[in-house]
Backbone as numpy.savetxt, mean C-alpha at the origin, in Angstrom:
# Nx Ny Nz CAx CAy CAz Cx Cy Cz
1.48 2.18 23.27 0.93 3.18 22.37 0.69 2.57 20.99
-0.50 2.82 20.42 -0.82 2.29 19.10 0.03 2.96 18.03
0.18 2.24 16.88 1.04 2.73 15.81 0.59 4.11 15.32
-0.72 4.32 15.20 -1.21 5.61 14.73 -0.88 6.71 15.73
-1.01 6.42 17.03 -0.69 7.41 18.05 0.78 7.78 18.03
1.64 6.80 17.74 3.07 7.08 17.64 3.36 8.03 16.48
2.68 7.78 15.36 2.87 8.64 14.20 2.40 10.05 14.49
1.20 10.17 15.07 0.64 11.48 15.39 1.54 12.22 16.37
2.08 11.49 17.35 3.00 12.10 18.31 4.21 12.69 17.61
4.78 11.94 16.67 5.95 12.44 15.93 5.58 13.59 15.00
4.38 13.51 14.41 3.92 14.58 13.53 3.83 15.90 14.31
3.27 15.82 15.53 3.18 17.02 16.37 4.56 17.48 16.83
5.37 16.53 17.24 6.69 16.85 17.78 7.56 17.55 16.75
7.51 17.06 15.51 8.36 17.62 14.45 7.62 18.62 13.56
6.37 18.95 13.95 5.56 19.88 13.15 5.58 19.44 11.69
5.31 18.15 11.48 5.49 17.54 10.15 4.33 17.79 9.20
3.13 18.05 9.72 1.98 18.28 8.86 1.67 19.77 8.83
1.74 20.37 7.65 1.57 21.82 7.53 0.61 22.17 6.39
-0.01 23.33 6.53 -0.84 23.88 5.46 -0.41 25.33 5.25
0.23 25.58 4.12 0.76 26.91 3.83 0.54 27.25 2.36
0.04 28.45 2.10 -0.14 28.93 0.73 -0.94 27.94 -0.12
-1.97 27.36 0.48 -2.81 26.42 -0.26 -2.20 25.06 -0.49
-1.09 24.76 0.20 -0.43 23.46 0.06 -0.44 22.70 1.38
-0.64 21.39 1.29 -0.52 20.51 2.45 0.78 19.73 2.30
1.61 19.75 3.31 2.86 18.99 3.27 2.96 18.08 4.49
3.51 16.90 4.27 3.78 15.94 5.34 5.22 15.53 5.23
6.00 15.78 6.31 7.43 15.52 6.31 8.13 16.27 5.16
7.60 17.45 4.82 8.22 18.28 3.81 7.84 17.95 2.39
6.94 16.99 2.20 6.53 16.59 0.86 5.06 16.94 0.62
4.78 17.54 -0.53 3.43 18.00 -0.85 2.47 16.83 -1.03
1.26 16.98 -0.46 0.25 15.93 -0.53 -1.06 16.51 -1.05
-1.89 15.63 -1.61 -3.25 15.99 -2.01 -4.23 15.33 -1.05
-5.32 16.02 -0.78 -6.43 15.42 -0.05 -7.59 15.30 -1.03
-7.78 14.11 -1.57 -8.78 13.89 -2.62 -9.92 13.01 -2.13
-11.16 13.30 -2.54 -12.28 12.41 -2.20 -12.07 11.02 -2.82
-12.48 9.99 -2.09 -12.35 8.62 -2.57 -13.10 8.42 -3.89
-14.26 9.05 -4.02 -15.08 8.86 -5.22 -14.31 9.26 -6.48
-13.52 10.33 -6.38 -12.74 10.78 -7.52 -11.67 9.77 -7.91
-11.02 9.19 -6.89 -9.98 8.20 -7.15 -10.56 6.94 -7.79
-11.72 6.51 -7.29 -12.38 5.33 -7.85 -12.80 5.57 -9.30
-13.37 6.75 -9.57 -13.80 7.07 -10.92 -12.61 7.17 -11.87
-11.53 7.79 -11.41 -10.33 7.91 -12.24 -9.82 6.53 -12.65
-9.76 5.61 -11.70 -9.29 4.26 -12.02 -10.23 3.56 -13.00
-11.52 3.79 -12.84 -12.49 3.18 -13.75 -12.29 3.70 -15.17
-12.03 5.01 -15.29 -11.81 5.61 -16.60 -10.51 5.10 -17.24
-9.48 4.93 -16.41 -8.21 4.39 -16.92 -8.43 2.98 -17.46
-9.20 2.17 -16.72 -9.48 0.81 -17.16 -10.27 0.77 -18.45
-11.22 1.69 -18.60 -12.03 1.73 -19.82 -11.23 2.25 -21.01
-10.28 3.16 -20.75 -9.48 3.74 -21.82 -8.36 2.80 -22.27
-7.94 1.89 -21.40 -6.86 0.96 -21.74 -7.32 -0.48 -21.52
-7.15 -0.95 -20.29 -7.63 -2.29 -19.94 -7.69 -2.39 -18.43
-8.46 -3.34 -17.94 -8.58 -3.55 -16.49 -7.22 -3.89 -15.90
-6.45 -4.70 -16.61 -5.13 -5.08 -16.12 -4.20 -3.88 -16.05
-4.24 -3.01 -17.04 -3.39 -1.83 -17.03 -3.74 -0.92 -15.86
-5.03 -0.75 -15.59 -5.44 0.08 -14.46 -4.90 -0.47 -13.15
-4.97 -1.78 -12.98 -4.46 -2.40 -11.77 -2.96 -2.22 -11.65
-2.25 -2.37 -12.75 -0.79 -2.19 -12.76 -0.42 -0.76 -12.39
-1.13 0.21 -12.96 -0.83 1.61 -12.67 -1.05 1.91 -11.19
-2.17 1.47 -10.64 -2.46 1.70 -9.22 -1.40 1.04 -8.33
-1.11 -0.21 -8.63 -0.18 -0.99 -7.80 1.23 -0.40 -7.82
1.77 -0.19 -9.01 3.17 0.23 -9.10 3.36 1.70 -8.73
2.34 2.53 -8.92 2.44 3.92 -8.47 2.55 3.98 -6.96
1.68 3.26 -6.26 1.72 3.30 -4.81 2.90 2.50 -4.26
3.34 1.49 -4.97 4.53 0.76 -4.53 5.73 1.69 -4.48
5.90 2.48 -5.53 6.99 3.45 -5.57 6.83 4.49 -4.46
5.61 5.02 -4.32 5.35 6.07 -3.34 5.58 5.59 -1.92
5.05 4.40 -1.58 5.20 3.87 -0.22 6.65 3.52 0.08
7.35 2.95 -0.89 8.76 2.63 -0.70 9.55 3.88 -0.39
9.27 4.96 -1.13 9.94 6.23 -0.91 9.62 6.78 0.48
8.32 6.72 0.87 7.90 7.26 2.15 8.49 6.50 3.33
8.50 5.17 3.26 9.05 4.36 4.35 10.56 4.57 4.45
11.22 4.66 3.32 12.66 4.94 3.31 12.95 6.28 3.96
12.14 7.28 3.64 12.34 8.62 4.18 12.18 8.64 5.70
11.09 8.05 6.20 10.88 8.06 7.65 11.84 7.12 8.35
12.18 6.00 7.70 13.13 5.07 8.30 14.48 5.70 8.52
14.95 6.46 7.55 16.24 7.14 7.67 16.16 8.33 8.62
15.01 9.02 8.63 14.84 10.20 9.48 14.92 9.84 10.96
14.32 8.70 11.33 14.27 8.32 12.73 15.29 7.24 13.09
16.19 6.95 12.17 17.31 6.08 12.48 16.96 4.63 12.72
15.95 4.12 12.02 15.63 2.70 12.16 16.76 1.87 11.56
17.29 0.95 12.36 18.39 0.10 11.90 17.83 -1.14 11.23
18.72 -2.05 10.87 18.30 -3.26 10.15 18.20 -4.47 11.08
18.03 -4.23 12.37 17.85 -5.33 13.30 16.40 -5.81 13.26
16.17 -6.99 13.83 14.81 -7.53 13.85 13.85 -6.57 14.55
14.23 -6.06 15.72 13.35 -5.19 16.49 13.02 -3.92 15.72
14.02 -3.32 15.12 13.77 -2.07 14.43 13.01 -2.25 13.12
13.16 -3.40 12.49 12.34 -3.69 11.32 10.88 -3.76 11.73
10.62 -4.42 12.85 9.25 -4.53 13.36 8.73 -3.16 13.75
9.55 -2.35 14.41 9.14 -1.01 14.80 8.84 -0.16 13.58
9.67 -0.26 12.56 9.47 0.52 11.34 8.18 0.10 10.64
7.90 -1.20 10.62 6.69 -1.69 9.97 5.45 -1.21 10.72
5.50 -1.23 12.05 4.37 -0.77 12.84 4.20 0.75 12.70
5.30 1.48 12.65 5.23 2.92 12.44 4.62 3.21 11.07
5.02 2.44 10.07 4.49 2.62 8.71 2.99 2.32 8.67
2.55 1.35 9.49 1.12 1.06 9.57 0.36 2.30 10.03
0.94 3.01 10.99 0.34 4.25 11.47 0.29 5.31 10.39
1.31 5.32 9.53 1.33 6.27 8.43 0.18 5.98 7.45
-0.06 4.70 7.19 -1.18 4.30 6.32 -2.49 4.83 6.89
-2.66 4.65 8.20 -3.89 5.11 8.84 -3.99 6.64 8.82
-2.89 7.31 9.09 -2.87 8.77 9.10 -3.27 9.33 7.74
-2.87 8.67 6.67 -3.18 9.12 5.32 -4.58 8.71 4.85
-5.29 7.97 5.72 -6.68 7.62 5.40 -6.84 6.37 4.56
-5.81 5.51 4.52 -5.88 4.31 3.69 -6.72 3.21 4.33
-7.03 3.36 5.62 -7.83 2.36 6.32 -7.17 1.93 7.62
-7.97 1.40 8.54 -7.43 0.92 9.81 -6.67 -0.38 9.58
-5.49 -0.46 10.16 -4.59 -1.59 9.93 -4.60 -2.55 11.12
-4.78 -3.84 10.84 -4.65 -4.88 11.85 -3.76 -5.98 11.29
-2.67 -6.27 11.98 -1.76 -7.31 11.51 -2.26 -8.68 11.93
-2.46 -9.55 10.95 -2.87 -10.93 11.20 -1.63 -11.80 11.38
-0.60 -11.51 10.58 0.65 -12.26 10.66 1.82 -11.36 10.29
2.84 -11.38 11.10 4.05 -10.62 10.84 5.23 -11.55 11.12
5.58 -12.37 10.13 6.56 -13.44 10.30 7.84 -13.11 9.53
8.79 -12.50 10.24 10.05 -12.13 9.60 10.91 -13.35 9.28
10.77 -14.41 10.06 11.57 -15.61 9.84 11.20 -16.30 8.53
9.90 -16.42 8.26 9.43 -17.09 7.04 9.13 -16.11 5.91
9.16 -14.83 6.22 8.91 -13.84 5.18 7.47 -13.81 4.71
6.54 -14.03 5.64 5.12 -14.02 5.30 4.42 -12.97 6.16
3.68 -12.08 5.50 2.99 -11.00 6.19 1.55 -10.92 5.70
0.62 -10.84 6.64 -0.80 -10.71 6.29 -1.37 -9.55 7.10
-2.00 -8.62 6.39 -2.55 -7.44 7.05 -4.01 -7.28 6.64
-4.83 -6.87 7.61 -6.27 -6.70 7.39 -6.60 -5.22 7.51
-7.50 -4.73 6.62 -7.84 -3.31 6.62 -9.32 -3.12 6.28
-9.88 -2.00 6.75 -11.20 -1.58 6.29 -10.98 -0.49 5.24
-10.62 -0.88 4.05 -10.19 0.03 3.00 -11.30 0.97 2.53
-11.14 2.30 2.70 -12.12 3.25 2.18 -12.25 3.17 0.66
-11.15 2.81 -0.02 -11.20 2.69 -1.48 -12.16 1.58 -1.88
-12.02 0.41 -1.26 -12.89 -0.72 -1.58 -14.34 -0.42 -1.21
-14.53 0.29 -0.09 -15.88 0.67 0.31 -16.48 1.65 -0.71
-15.65 2.60 -1.15 -16.11 3.57 -2.14 -16.47 2.90 -3.46
-15.66 1.94 -3.87 -15.94 1.20 -5.11 -17.29 0.49 -5.00
-17.49 -0.19 -3.89 -18.75 -0.94 -3.72 -19.96 0.00 -3.69
-19.80 1.15 -3.04 -20.91 2.10 -2.94 -21.28 2.69 -4.30
-20.28 2.86 -5.18 -20.53 3.48 -6.48 -20.96 2.44 -7.52
-20.23 1.32 -7.59 -20.45 0.35 -8.67 -21.11 -0.95 -8.23
-21.31 -1.11 -6.94 -21.85 -2.38 -6.45 -20.74 -3.39 -6.21
-21.10 -4.62 -5.97 -20.12 -5.65 -5.64 -19.28 -6.04 -6.86
-18.01 -6.30 -6.59 -17.08 -6.75 -7.62 -16.85 -8.25 -7.49
-16.55 -8.89 -8.61 -16.25 -10.32 -8.58 -14.82 -10.60 -8.13
-13.97 -9.58 -8.23 -12.56 -9.73 -7.86 -12.12 -8.59 -6.96
-11.02 -8.75 -6.22 -10.50 -7.65 -5.39 -10.18 -6.42 -6.24
-10.35 -5.25 -5.65 -10.17 -4.00 -6.41 -9.06 -3.10 -5.87
-8.59 -3.34 -4.63 -7.70 -2.37 -4.00 -6.23 -2.64 -4.31
-5.85 -2.39 -5.55 -4.45 -2.56 -5.94 -3.59 -1.41 -5.45
-4.22 -0.31 -5.04 -3.48 0.82 -4.48 -2.87 0.44 -3.13
-3.69 -0.07 -2.22 -3.18 -0.50 -0.93 -2.21 -1.68 -1.08
-2.50 -2.58 -2.02 -1.61 -3.72 -2.25 -0.22 -3.22 -2.65
-0.18 -2.24 -3.56 1.10 -1.69 -3.96 1.80 -1.00 -2.81
1.01 -0.35 -1.93 1.60 0.31 -0.77 2.30 -0.65 0.16
1.66 -1.78 0.43 2.29 -2.78 1.31 3.49 -3.42 0.65
3.44 -3.58 -0.66 4.60 -4.13 -1.37 5.79 -3.18 -1.25
5.56 -1.88 -1.46 6.64 -0.92 -1.35 7.18 -0.81 0.06
6.29 -0.87 1.03 6.68 -0.79 2.44 7.54 -1.98 2.84
7.05 -3.19 2.57 7.79 -4.40 2.98 9.06 -4.56 2.17
9.07 -4.07 0.94 10.28 -4.19 0.14 11.43 -3.42 0.77
11.12 -2.24 1.30 12.16 -1.47 1.98 12.56 -2.12 3.30
11.57 -2.54 4.07 11.84 -3.12 5.39 12.66 -4.40 5.28
12.33 -5.27 4.31 13.01 -6.56 4.16 14.26 -6.46 3.31
14.34 -5.45 2.47 15.51 -5.30 1.59 15.52 -6.30 0.45
14.33 -6.74 0.02 14.26 -7.68 -1.11 12.95 -7.47 -1.85
12.91 -7.95 -3.09 11.72 -7.80 -3.93 10.56 -8.62 -3.37
9.41 -7.98 -3.19 8.23 -8.66 -2.67 7.04 -8.40 -3.59
6.00 -9.21 -3.41 4.73 -9.00 -4.11 3.62 -9.09 -3.07
2.64 -8.18 -3.20 1.48 -8.18 -2.32 0.24 -8.48 -3.15
-0.58 -9.41 -2.67 -1.83 -9.76 -3.35 -2.99 -9.64 -2.36
-4.05 -9.00 -2.79 -5.25 -8.87 -1.95 -6.02 -10.19 -2.02
-6.24 -10.80 -0.88 -6.86 -12.12 -0.84 -8.34 -12.07 -0.48
-8.80 -11.00 0.13 -10.23 -10.78 0.34 -10.47 -9.28 0.26
-11.70 -8.89 -0.10 -11.94 -7.48 -0.41 -13.36 -7.08 -0.03
-13.49 -5.93 0.57 -14.80 -5.40 0.94 -15.68 -5.24 -0.29
-15.06 -4.86 -1.42 -15.83 -4.68 -2.65 -16.44 -5.99 -3.14
-15.88 -7.13 -2.71 -16.43 -8.44 -3.08 -17.52 -8.88 -2.11
-17.65 -8.16 -1.01 -18.62 -8.55 0.01 -17.98 -9.11 1.26
-16.64 -9.20 1.28 -15.94 -9.65 2.48 -16.01 -8.57 3.56
-15.87 -8.98 4.82 -15.96 -8.02 5.92 -14.78 -7.06 5.94
-13.61 -7.57 5.55 -12.41 -6.73 5.51 -11.65 -6.99 4.21
-10.76 -6.07 3.89 -9.76 -6.33 2.86 -8.56 -6.98 3.54
-8.00 -8.00 2.93 -6.84 -8.67 3.51 -5.78 -8.82 2.44
-4.54 -8.54 2.82 -3.42 -8.54 1.89 -2.33 -9.49 2.39
-1.79 -10.27 1.47 -0.67 -11.15 1.79 0.56 -10.65 1.05
1.67 -10.51 1.80 2.92 -10.02 1.22 4.02 -11.04 1.47
4.71 -11.42 0.38 5.81 -12.38 0.49 6.87 -12.02 -0.55
8.14 -12.42 -0.29 9.17 -12.26 -1.32 8.74 -12.98 -2.60
9.18 -12.46 -3.73 8.78 -12.99 -5.03 9.00 -14.50 -5.13
10.16 -14.97 -4.67 10.50 -16.38 -4.84 9.74 -17.31 -3.89
8.93 -16.76 -2.98 8.17 -17.60 -2.06 6.73 -17.82 -2.51
6.33 -17.18 -3.59 5.00 -17.41 -4.13 5.00 -18.64 -5.03
3.97 -19.46 -4.90 3.82 -20.65 -5.72 3.28 -20.25 -7.09
4.02 -20.53 -8.15 3.61 -20.15 -9.51 2.30 -20.79 -9.94
1.95 -21.92 -9.31 0.71 -22.60 -9.66 -0.49 -22.13 -8.84
-0.23 -21.25 -7.88 -1.30 -20.70 -7.05 -2.23 -19.86 -7.93
-3.55 -20.10 -7.88 -4.49 -19.30 -8.68 -4.36 -17.80 -8.43
-4.01 -17.42 -7.19 -3.81 -16.00 -6.88 -2.67 -15.42 -7.71
-1.61 -16.21 -7.86 -0.45 -15.77 -8.64 -0.82 -15.67 -10.12
-1.53 -16.65 -10.61 -1.93 -16.64 -12.02 -2.84 -15.45 -12.34
-3.74 -15.15 -11.41 -4.65 -14.02 -11.63 -3.94 -12.67 -11.53
-2.79 -12.67 -10.86 -2.03 -11.42 -10.66 -0.62 -11.52 -11.22
-0.48 -12.25 -12.31 0.84 -12.49 -12.90 1.57 -11.20 -13.23
0.84 -10.15 -13.57 1.45 -8.88 -13.98 2.14 -8.15 -12.82
1.86 -8.56 -11.59 2.53 -7.94 -10.43 3.95 -8.47 -10.24
4.27 -9.54 -10.92 5.58 -10.17 -10.76 6.58 -9.69 -11.79
6.20 -8.70 -12.58 7.08 -8.14 -13.60 7.26 -6.65 -13.35
8.42 -6.13 -13.74 8.65 -4.69 -13.62 7.66 -3.95 -14.51
7.24 -2.79 -14.08 6.27 -2.02 -14.83 7.00 -1.20 -15.90
6.79 -1.53 -17.16 7.47 -0.84 -18.25 6.65 0.35 -18.73
7.31 1.49 -18.80 6.68 2.71 -19.27 7.41 3.17 -20.54
6.82 4.11 -21.25 7.45 4.63 -22.47 8.82 5.25 -22.18
8.95 5.81 -20.97 10.19 6.47 -20.61 11.22 5.54 -19.99
10.85 4.25 -19.84 11.79 3.32 -19.26 11.09 2.29 -18.39
11.84 1.61 -17.56 11.31 0.59 -16.68 11.36 1.05 -15.24
10.25 0.95 -14.53 10.22 1.33 -13.13 10.81 0.21 -12.29
11.91 0.48 -11.66 12.55 -0.51 -10.78 12.58 0.03 -9.36
12.35 -0.86 -8.40 12.32 -0.47 -7.01 13.61 -0.93 -6.33
C-alpha cells in the first residue's frame, strides 16, 4: 500500500478529517485550505517589505515547526517506536501526510539512515504556482517544503537537521528535489550551504528564539 493510501485509510478509520461549523480539522487540529496563488503572493509581499532572505527564513522555520509538531503528534498517536523499521514507517507515513495536505507528490530518491542522508523529489504546487505567476526563478523558491522536511526528519532522527532544495520547478527543473542531512554533515564550503547559511541558525524573533 502506498504511503498516501495508508494515511487516507487511517484518516477514514479514525474519522480524522472533519468539517464542522465552517472549520476544517485534521487529527483534531484546525487547518486552512488556501489557494496556492495567495501563498505565493503573500511570500512575495513579505520579501518586498523586508528582504528575500527574511521571506525564505519565515517560510522555512514556520513549516519546520509545523511539520515537526505534526510528525510528533502522529508518531505518538500510532505508537511509532525508535527502531530502524519504525523510523522508516513513520517517514513514509509522513510522506503520505505531505501528499494529503497538497504539498506535492513525494518520491524518495535516497533514504539512508546509516549515513544520515535523505533526498526526496516532489512536483511542488508552490513552485509551479510561483513559475506560473512570476516566470522562471534563478534560484529555488520552495522554502516551505524544505522546512517541512527539516521538521519531519528532525523528529524522526532525533537530531538537528537542515534541508536544502537542490533543484526546483520554478527554475525550470522537471521536479523539486530536497536534500536533508544533520547539521554537522553539511560541508561549510559547499556553495549550497553558503547560499543558505541562514538555515543553519536558530530563527530569532522579537518574542524570543524559535528552537526545535
